[in-house]
GROMACS .gro file of C-alpha atoms in nm:
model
  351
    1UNK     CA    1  -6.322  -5.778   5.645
    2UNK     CA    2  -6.399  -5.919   5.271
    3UNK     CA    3  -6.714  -5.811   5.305
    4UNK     CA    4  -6.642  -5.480   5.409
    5UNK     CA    5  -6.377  -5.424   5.154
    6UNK     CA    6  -6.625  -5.542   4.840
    7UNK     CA    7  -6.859  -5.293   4.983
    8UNK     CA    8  -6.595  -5.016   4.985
    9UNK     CA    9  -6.568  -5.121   4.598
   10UNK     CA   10  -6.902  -5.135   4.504
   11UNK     CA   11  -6.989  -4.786   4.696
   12UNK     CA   12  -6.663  -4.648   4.497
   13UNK     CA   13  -6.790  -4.784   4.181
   14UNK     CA   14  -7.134  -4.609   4.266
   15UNK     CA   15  -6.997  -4.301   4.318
   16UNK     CA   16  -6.763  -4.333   3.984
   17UNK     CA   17  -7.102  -4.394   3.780
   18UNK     CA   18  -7.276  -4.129   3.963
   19UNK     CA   19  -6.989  -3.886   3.864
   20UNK     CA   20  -7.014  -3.955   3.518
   21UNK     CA   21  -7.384  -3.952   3.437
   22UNK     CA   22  -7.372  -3.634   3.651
   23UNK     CA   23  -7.066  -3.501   3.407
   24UNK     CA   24  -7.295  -3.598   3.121
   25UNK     CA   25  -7.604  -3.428   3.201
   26UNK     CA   26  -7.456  -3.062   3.320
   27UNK     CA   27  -7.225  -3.103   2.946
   28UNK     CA   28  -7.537  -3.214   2.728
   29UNK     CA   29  -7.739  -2.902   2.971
   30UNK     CA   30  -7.450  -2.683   2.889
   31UNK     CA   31  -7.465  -2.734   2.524
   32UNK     CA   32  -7.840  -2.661   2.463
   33UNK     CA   33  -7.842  -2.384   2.656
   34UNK     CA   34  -7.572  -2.187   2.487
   35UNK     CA   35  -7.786  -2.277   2.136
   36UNK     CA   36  -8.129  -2.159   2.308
   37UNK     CA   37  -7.866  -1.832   2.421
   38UNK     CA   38  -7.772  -1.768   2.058
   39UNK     CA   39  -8.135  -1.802   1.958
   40UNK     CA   40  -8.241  -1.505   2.219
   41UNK     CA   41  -8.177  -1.169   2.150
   42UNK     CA   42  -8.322  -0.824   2.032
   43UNK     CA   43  -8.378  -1.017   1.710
   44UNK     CA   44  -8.569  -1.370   1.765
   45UNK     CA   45  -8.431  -1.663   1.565
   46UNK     CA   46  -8.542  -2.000   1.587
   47UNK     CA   47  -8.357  -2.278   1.743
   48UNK     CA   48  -8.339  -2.430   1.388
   49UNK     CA   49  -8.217  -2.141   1.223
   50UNK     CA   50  -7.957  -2.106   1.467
   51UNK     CA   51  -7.845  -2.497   1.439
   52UNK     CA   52  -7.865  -2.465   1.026
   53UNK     CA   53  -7.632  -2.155   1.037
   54UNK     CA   54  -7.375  -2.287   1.282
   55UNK     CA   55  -7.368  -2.643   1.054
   56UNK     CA   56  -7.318  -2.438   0.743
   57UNK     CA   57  -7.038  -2.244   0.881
   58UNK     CA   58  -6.865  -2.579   0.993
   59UNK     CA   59  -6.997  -2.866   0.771
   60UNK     CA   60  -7.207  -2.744   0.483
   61UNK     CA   61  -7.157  -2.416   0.342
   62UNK     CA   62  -7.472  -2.436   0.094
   63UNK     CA   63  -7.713  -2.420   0.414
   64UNK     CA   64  -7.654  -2.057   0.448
   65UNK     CA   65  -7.802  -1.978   0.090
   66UNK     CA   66  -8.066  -2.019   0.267
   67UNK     CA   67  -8.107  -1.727   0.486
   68UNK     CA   68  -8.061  -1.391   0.494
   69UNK     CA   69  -7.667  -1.197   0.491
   70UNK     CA   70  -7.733  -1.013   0.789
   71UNK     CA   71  -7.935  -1.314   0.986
   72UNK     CA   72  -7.596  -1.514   0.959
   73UNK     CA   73  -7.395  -1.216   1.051
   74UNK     CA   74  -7.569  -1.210   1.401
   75UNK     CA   75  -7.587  -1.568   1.483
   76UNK     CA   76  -7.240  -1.658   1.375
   77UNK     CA   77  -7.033  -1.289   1.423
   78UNK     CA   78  -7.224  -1.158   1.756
   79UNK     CA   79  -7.423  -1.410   1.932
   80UNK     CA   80  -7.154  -1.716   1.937
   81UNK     CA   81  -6.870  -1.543   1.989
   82UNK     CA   82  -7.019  -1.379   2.287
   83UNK     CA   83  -7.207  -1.706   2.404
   84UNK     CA   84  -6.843  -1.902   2.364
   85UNK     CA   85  -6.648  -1.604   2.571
   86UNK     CA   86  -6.903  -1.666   2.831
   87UNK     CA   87  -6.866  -2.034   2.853
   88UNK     CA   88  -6.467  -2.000   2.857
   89UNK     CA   89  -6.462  -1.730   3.134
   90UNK     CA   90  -6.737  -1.907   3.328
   91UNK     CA   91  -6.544  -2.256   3.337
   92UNK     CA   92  -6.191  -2.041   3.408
   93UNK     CA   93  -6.321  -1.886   3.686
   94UNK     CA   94  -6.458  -2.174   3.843
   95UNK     CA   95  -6.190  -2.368   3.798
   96UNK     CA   96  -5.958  -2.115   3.921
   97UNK     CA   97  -6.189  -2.067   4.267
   98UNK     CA   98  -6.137  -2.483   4.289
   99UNK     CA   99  -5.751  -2.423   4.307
  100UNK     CA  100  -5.754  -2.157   4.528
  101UNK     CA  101  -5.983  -2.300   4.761
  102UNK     CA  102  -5.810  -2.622   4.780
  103UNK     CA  103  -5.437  -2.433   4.777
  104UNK     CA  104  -5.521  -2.124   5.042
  105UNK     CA  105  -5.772  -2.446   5.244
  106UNK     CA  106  -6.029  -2.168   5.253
  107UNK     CA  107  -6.346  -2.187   5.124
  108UNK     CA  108  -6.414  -1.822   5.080
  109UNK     CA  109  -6.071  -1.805   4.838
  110UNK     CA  110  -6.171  -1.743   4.470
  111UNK     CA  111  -5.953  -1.549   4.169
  112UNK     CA  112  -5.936  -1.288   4.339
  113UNK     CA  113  -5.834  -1.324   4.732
  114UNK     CA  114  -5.471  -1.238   4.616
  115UNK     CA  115  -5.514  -0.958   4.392
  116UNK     CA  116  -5.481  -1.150   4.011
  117UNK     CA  117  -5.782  -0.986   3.888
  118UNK     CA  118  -5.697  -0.646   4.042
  119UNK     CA  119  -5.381  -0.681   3.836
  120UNK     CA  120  -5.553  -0.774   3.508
  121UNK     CA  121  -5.807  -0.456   3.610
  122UNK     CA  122  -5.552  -0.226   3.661
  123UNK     CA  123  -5.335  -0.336   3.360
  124UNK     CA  124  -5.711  -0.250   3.154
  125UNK     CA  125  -5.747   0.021   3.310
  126UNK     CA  126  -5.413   0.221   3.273
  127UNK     CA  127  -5.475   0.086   2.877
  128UNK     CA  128  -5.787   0.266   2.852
  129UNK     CA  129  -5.651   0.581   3.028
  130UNK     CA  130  -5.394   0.625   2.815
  131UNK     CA  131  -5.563   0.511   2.506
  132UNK     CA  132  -5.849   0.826   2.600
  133UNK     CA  133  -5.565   1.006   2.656
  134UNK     CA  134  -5.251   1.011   2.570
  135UNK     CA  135  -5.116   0.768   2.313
  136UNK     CA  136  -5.230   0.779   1.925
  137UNK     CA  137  -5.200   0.449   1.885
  138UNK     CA  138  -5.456   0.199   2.032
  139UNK     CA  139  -5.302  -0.006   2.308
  140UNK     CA  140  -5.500  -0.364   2.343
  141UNK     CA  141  -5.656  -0.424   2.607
  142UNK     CA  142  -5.624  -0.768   2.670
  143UNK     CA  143  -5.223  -0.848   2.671
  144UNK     CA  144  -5.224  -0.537   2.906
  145UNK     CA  145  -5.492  -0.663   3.149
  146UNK     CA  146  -5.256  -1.044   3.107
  147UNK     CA  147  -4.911  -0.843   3.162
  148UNK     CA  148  -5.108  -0.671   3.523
  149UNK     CA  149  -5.239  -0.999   3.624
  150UNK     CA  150  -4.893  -1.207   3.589
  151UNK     CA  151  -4.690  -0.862   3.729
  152UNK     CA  152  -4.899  -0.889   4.047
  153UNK     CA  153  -4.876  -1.260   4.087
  154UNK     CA  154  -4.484  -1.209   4.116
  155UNK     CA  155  -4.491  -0.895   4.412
  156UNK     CA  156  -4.772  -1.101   4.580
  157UNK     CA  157  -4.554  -1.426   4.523
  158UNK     CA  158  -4.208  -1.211   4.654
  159UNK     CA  159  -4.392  -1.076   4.941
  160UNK     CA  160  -4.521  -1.390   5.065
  161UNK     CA  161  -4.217  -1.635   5.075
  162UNK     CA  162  -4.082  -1.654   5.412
  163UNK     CA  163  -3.808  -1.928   5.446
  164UNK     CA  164  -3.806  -1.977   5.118
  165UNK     CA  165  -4.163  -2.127   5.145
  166UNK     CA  166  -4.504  -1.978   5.053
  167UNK     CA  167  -4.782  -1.957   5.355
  168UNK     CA  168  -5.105  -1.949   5.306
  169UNK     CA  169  -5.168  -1.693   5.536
  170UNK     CA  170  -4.933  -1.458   5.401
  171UNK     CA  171  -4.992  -1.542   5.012
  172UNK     CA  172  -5.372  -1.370   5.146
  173UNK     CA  173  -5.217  -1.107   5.356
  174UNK     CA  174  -4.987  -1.016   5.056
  175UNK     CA  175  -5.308  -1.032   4.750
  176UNK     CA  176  -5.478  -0.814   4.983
  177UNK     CA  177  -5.198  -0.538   5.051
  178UNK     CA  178  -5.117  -0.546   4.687
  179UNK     CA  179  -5.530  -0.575   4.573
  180UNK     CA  180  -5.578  -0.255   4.799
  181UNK     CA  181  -5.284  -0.016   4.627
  182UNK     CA  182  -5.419  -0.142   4.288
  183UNK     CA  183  -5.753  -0.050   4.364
  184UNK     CA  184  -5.653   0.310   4.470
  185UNK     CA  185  -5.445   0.342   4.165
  186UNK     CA  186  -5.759   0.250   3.975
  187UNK     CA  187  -5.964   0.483   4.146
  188UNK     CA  188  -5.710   0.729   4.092
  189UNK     CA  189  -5.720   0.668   3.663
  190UNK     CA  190  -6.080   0.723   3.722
  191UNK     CA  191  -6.075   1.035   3.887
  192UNK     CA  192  -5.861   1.158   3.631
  193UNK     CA  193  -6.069   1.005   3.338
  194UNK     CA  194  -6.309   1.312   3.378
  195UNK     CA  195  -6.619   1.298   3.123
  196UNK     CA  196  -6.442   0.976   3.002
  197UNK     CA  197  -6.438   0.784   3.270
  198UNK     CA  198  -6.764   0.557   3.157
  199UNK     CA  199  -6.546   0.365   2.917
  200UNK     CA  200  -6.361   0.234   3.265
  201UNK     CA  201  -6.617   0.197   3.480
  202UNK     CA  202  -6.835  -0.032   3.211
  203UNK     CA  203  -6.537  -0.236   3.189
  204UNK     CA  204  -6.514  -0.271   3.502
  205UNK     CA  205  -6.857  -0.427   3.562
  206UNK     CA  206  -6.788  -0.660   3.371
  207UNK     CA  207  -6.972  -0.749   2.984
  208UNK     CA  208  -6.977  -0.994   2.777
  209UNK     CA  209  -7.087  -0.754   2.458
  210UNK     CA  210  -6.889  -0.710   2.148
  211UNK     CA  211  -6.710  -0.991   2.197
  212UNK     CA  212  -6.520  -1.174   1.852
  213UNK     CA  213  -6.386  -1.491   1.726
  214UNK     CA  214  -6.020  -1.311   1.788
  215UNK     CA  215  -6.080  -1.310   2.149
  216UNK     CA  216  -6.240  -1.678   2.169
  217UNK     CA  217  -5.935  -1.828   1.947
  218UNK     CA  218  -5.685  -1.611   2.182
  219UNK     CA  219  -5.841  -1.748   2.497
  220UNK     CA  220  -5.978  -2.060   2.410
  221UNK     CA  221  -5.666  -2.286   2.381
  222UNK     CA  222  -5.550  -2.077   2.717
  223UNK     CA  223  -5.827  -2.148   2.926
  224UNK     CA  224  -5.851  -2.489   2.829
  225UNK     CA  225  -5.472  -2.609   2.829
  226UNK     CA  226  -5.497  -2.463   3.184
  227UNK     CA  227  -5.788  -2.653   3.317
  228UNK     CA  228  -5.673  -2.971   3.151
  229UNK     CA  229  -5.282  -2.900   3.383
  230UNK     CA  230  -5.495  -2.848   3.683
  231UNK     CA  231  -5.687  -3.189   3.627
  232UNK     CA  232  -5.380  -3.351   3.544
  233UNK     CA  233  -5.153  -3.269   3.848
  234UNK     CA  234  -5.505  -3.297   4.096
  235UNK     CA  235  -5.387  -3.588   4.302
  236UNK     CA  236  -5.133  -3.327   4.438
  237UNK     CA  237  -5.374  -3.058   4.497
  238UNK     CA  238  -5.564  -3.331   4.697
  239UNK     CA  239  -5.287  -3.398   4.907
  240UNK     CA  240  -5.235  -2.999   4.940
  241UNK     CA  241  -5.489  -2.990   5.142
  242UNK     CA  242  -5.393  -3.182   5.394
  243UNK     CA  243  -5.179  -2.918   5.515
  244UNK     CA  244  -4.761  -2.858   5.409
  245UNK     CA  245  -4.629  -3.068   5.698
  246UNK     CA  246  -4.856  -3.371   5.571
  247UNK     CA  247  -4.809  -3.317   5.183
  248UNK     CA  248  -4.445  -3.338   5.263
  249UNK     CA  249  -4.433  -3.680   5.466
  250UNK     CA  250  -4.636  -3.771   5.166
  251UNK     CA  251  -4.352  -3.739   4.922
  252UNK     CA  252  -4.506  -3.371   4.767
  253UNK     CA  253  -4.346  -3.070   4.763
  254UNK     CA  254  -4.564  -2.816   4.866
  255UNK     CA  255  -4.379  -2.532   4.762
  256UNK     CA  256  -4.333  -2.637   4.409
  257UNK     CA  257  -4.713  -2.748   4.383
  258UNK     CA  258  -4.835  -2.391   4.526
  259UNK     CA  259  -4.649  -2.245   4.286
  260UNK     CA  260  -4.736  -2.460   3.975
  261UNK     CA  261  -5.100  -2.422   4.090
  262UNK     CA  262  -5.118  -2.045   4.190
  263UNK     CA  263  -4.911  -1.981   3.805
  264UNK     CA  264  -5.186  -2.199   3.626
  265UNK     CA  265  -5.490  -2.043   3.803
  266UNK     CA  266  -5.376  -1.690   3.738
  267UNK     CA  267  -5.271  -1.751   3.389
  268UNK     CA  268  -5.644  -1.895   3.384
  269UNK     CA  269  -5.779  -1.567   3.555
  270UNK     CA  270  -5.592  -1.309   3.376
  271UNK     CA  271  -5.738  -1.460   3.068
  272UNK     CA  272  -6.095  -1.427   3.170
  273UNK     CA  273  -6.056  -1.081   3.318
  274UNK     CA  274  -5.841  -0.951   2.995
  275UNK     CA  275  -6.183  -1.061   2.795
  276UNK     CA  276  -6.490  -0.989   2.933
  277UNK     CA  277  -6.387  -0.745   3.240
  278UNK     CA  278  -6.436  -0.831   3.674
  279UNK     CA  279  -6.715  -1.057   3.670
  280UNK     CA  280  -6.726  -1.195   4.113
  281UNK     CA  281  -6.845  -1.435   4.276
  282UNK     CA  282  -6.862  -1.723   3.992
  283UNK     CA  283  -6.465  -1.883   4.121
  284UNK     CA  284  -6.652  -1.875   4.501
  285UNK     CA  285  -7.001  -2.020   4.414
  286UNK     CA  286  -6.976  -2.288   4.199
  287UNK     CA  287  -6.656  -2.497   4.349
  288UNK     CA  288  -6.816  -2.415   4.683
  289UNK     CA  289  -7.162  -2.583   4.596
  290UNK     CA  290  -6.985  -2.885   4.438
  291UNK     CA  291  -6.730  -2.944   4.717
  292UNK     CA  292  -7.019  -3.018   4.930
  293UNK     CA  293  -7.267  -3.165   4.689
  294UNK     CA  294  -7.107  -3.389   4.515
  295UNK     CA  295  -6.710  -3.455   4.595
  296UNK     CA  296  -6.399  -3.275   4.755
  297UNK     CA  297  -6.171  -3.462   4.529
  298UNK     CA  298  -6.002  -3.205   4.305
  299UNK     CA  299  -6.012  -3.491   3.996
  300UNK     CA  300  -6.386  -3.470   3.980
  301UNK     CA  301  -6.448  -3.095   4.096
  302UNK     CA  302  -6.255  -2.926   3.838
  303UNK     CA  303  -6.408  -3.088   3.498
  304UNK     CA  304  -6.725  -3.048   3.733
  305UNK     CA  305  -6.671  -2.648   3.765
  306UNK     CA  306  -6.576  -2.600   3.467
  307UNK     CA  307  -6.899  -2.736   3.351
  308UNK     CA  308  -7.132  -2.561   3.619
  309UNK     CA  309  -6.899  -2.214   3.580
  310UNK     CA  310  -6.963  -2.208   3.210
  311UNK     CA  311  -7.333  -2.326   3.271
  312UNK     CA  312  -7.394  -2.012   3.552
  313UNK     CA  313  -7.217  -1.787   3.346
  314UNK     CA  314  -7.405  -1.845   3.003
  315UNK     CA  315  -7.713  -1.840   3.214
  316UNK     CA  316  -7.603  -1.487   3.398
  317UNK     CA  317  -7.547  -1.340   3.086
  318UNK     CA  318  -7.882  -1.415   2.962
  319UNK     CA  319  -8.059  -1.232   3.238
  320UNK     CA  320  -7.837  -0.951   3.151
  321UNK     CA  321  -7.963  -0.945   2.801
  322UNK     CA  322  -8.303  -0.996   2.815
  323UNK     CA  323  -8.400  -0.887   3.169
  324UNK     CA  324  -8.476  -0.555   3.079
  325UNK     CA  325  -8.472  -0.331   2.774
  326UNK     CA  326  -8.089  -0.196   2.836
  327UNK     CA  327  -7.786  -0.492   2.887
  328UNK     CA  328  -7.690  -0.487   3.236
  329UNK     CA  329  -7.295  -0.606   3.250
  330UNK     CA  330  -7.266  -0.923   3.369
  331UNK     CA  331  -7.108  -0.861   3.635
  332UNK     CA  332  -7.332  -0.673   3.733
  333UNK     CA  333  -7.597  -0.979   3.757
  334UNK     CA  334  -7.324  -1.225   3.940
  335UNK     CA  335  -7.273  -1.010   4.227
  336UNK     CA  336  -7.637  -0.923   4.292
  337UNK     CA  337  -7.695  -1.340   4.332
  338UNK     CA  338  -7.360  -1.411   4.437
  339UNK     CA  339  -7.333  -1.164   4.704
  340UNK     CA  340  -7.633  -1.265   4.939
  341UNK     CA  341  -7.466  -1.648   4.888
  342UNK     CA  342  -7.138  -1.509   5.012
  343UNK     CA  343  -7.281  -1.387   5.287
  344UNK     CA  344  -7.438  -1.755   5.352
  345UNK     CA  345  -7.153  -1.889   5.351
  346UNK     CA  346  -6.921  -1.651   5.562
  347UNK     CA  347  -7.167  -1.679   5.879
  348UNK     CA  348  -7.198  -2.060   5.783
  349UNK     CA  349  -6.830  -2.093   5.829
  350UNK     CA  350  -6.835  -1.873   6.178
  351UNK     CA  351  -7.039  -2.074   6.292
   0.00000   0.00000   0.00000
């Protein structure tokens, strides 16, 4: 019995290393990347130049006397901003799929099995519409895709409670009634959008283009207060998955954890979609791969996708730059190698 027990703490202890050198290497991966993806673009720019500018706009102002107005102008006004939205949206939608997956126990759940991203698309949307057509003033975009995404959240929440509890089954049931009416009322601001409608159906897709420091110090302290919550209260999201009945012998409320959890991730979600359009598949992927790769505790998967979301993301977005001689949206790029994977995994799970 000692034996076996200093061998439980020694394989423990192996796994705890392995964790962390495995945390280390996808961060210090992460971080050269998105410098080598500010250095690509229609205009080349060493990986120096790049790592001079971004120093002299945060250290040591007299480095940029060394280059060019309009040289600084891309690398610090286009490329980061866009390279940092990526990163953010990449690591909230991961993150995101990791709660939903472990709340809903369903390992084809991601942001948007009950309709939060429809919300935030239709909220877009209808601020697009009316922006095209009938207010003078610009509506934003963003606090109108947030406003959709948290409005849906409460009908799908109000139509799922039975007994004053939330089920899994009809929290799904309820996101995809309410994703469904959303989507024809979309469909329905496109038919009416006429020449226009372009403007919507680009956003839609998905980019990552145009992106500015406004929108990366809007949704950075978001995103990241919300995946730091989710890490905090994982022990509970472990035991969610254990089932309701077993949470609560276990001293956890389930109801008040679901909800806690299903607020956080669609705060998280209506973020990302409010900044950078629908991009799929990214919240089903990544947590997927790692729940099976490398742990199913909820402590070590979400720092974990937030890592590999922001990695694939970044990545994705390079392909859509550079892969041919117009951008392709993002989104675009995420569903053409996420879809064949869902597929993988859906006959997987029949099975």
């Amino acid at each position: 019995m000692v034996d076996e027990h200093i061998n439980i703490k020694q394989s423990i202890k192996r796994n705890q290393r392995r964790n962390f050198f495995l945390t280390l290497i996808l961060l210090l991966a992460l971080i050269l990347i998105m410098l080598f993806s500010i250095s690509f673009g229609r205009a080349d720019l060493s990986f120096s130049t790049v790592a001079k500018i971004i120093t002299g706009k945060l250290i040591n102002s007299k480095l940029l006397d060394n280059f060019e107005e309009y040289v600084v102008v891309i690398v610090w006004d286009i490329r980061v901003p866009r390279v940092l939205i990526g990163a953010l949206v990449g690591a909230g939608l991961a993150v995101s799929g990791t709660v939903f997956q472990s709340i809903l126990r369903n390992p084809l759940a991601d942001p948007y099995t009950i309709g939060v991203s429809t919300g935030a698309a239709f909220g877009a949307v209808l601020a697009i519409f009316l922006n095209l057509f009938v207010v003078n003033k610009m509506i934003p975009i963003m606090p109108s895709a947030f406003i959709g995404a948290i409005c849906t959240l409460l009908v799908v929440l109000k139509i799922s409670l039975k007994d004053g509890y939330i089920s899994s089954s009809n929290l799904i049931l309820a996101g995809i009634i309410v994703s469904s009416i959303l989507s024809a009322g979309i469909s329905f601001l496109k038919s009416l959008s006429g020449e226009e409608v372009a403007a919507i159906v680009y956003w839609l897709m998905g980019s990552l283009s145009s992106k500015t420091w406004t929108q990366v110090m809007i949704s950075f302290p978001i995103i990241l207060i919300g995946i730091i919550l989710c890490k905090y209260f994982a022990d509970d999201l472990d035991i969610m998955t254990l089932g309701e009945k077993e949470a609560r012998s276990l001293g956890v409320d389930p109801g008040k954890i679901t909800k806690v959890y299903l607020v956080l991730a669609s705060l998280i979600t209506a973020v990302c979609v409010s900044v950078s359009g629908i991009i799929g598949f990214v919240g089903l992927i990544v947590p997927h791969i790692l729940r099976f790769a490398v742990s199913t505790k909820n402590k070590i998967l979400i720092p974990l996708s937030a890592i590999c979301g922001a990695l694939l993301l970044v990545l994705a977005d390079n392909l859509s730059r550079l892969l041919l001689n117009v951008e392709i949206p993002v989104g675009v790029i995420t569903i053409l190698f996420g879809g064949p994977f869902f597929i993988y995994i859906f006959f997987k799970k029949r099975r």
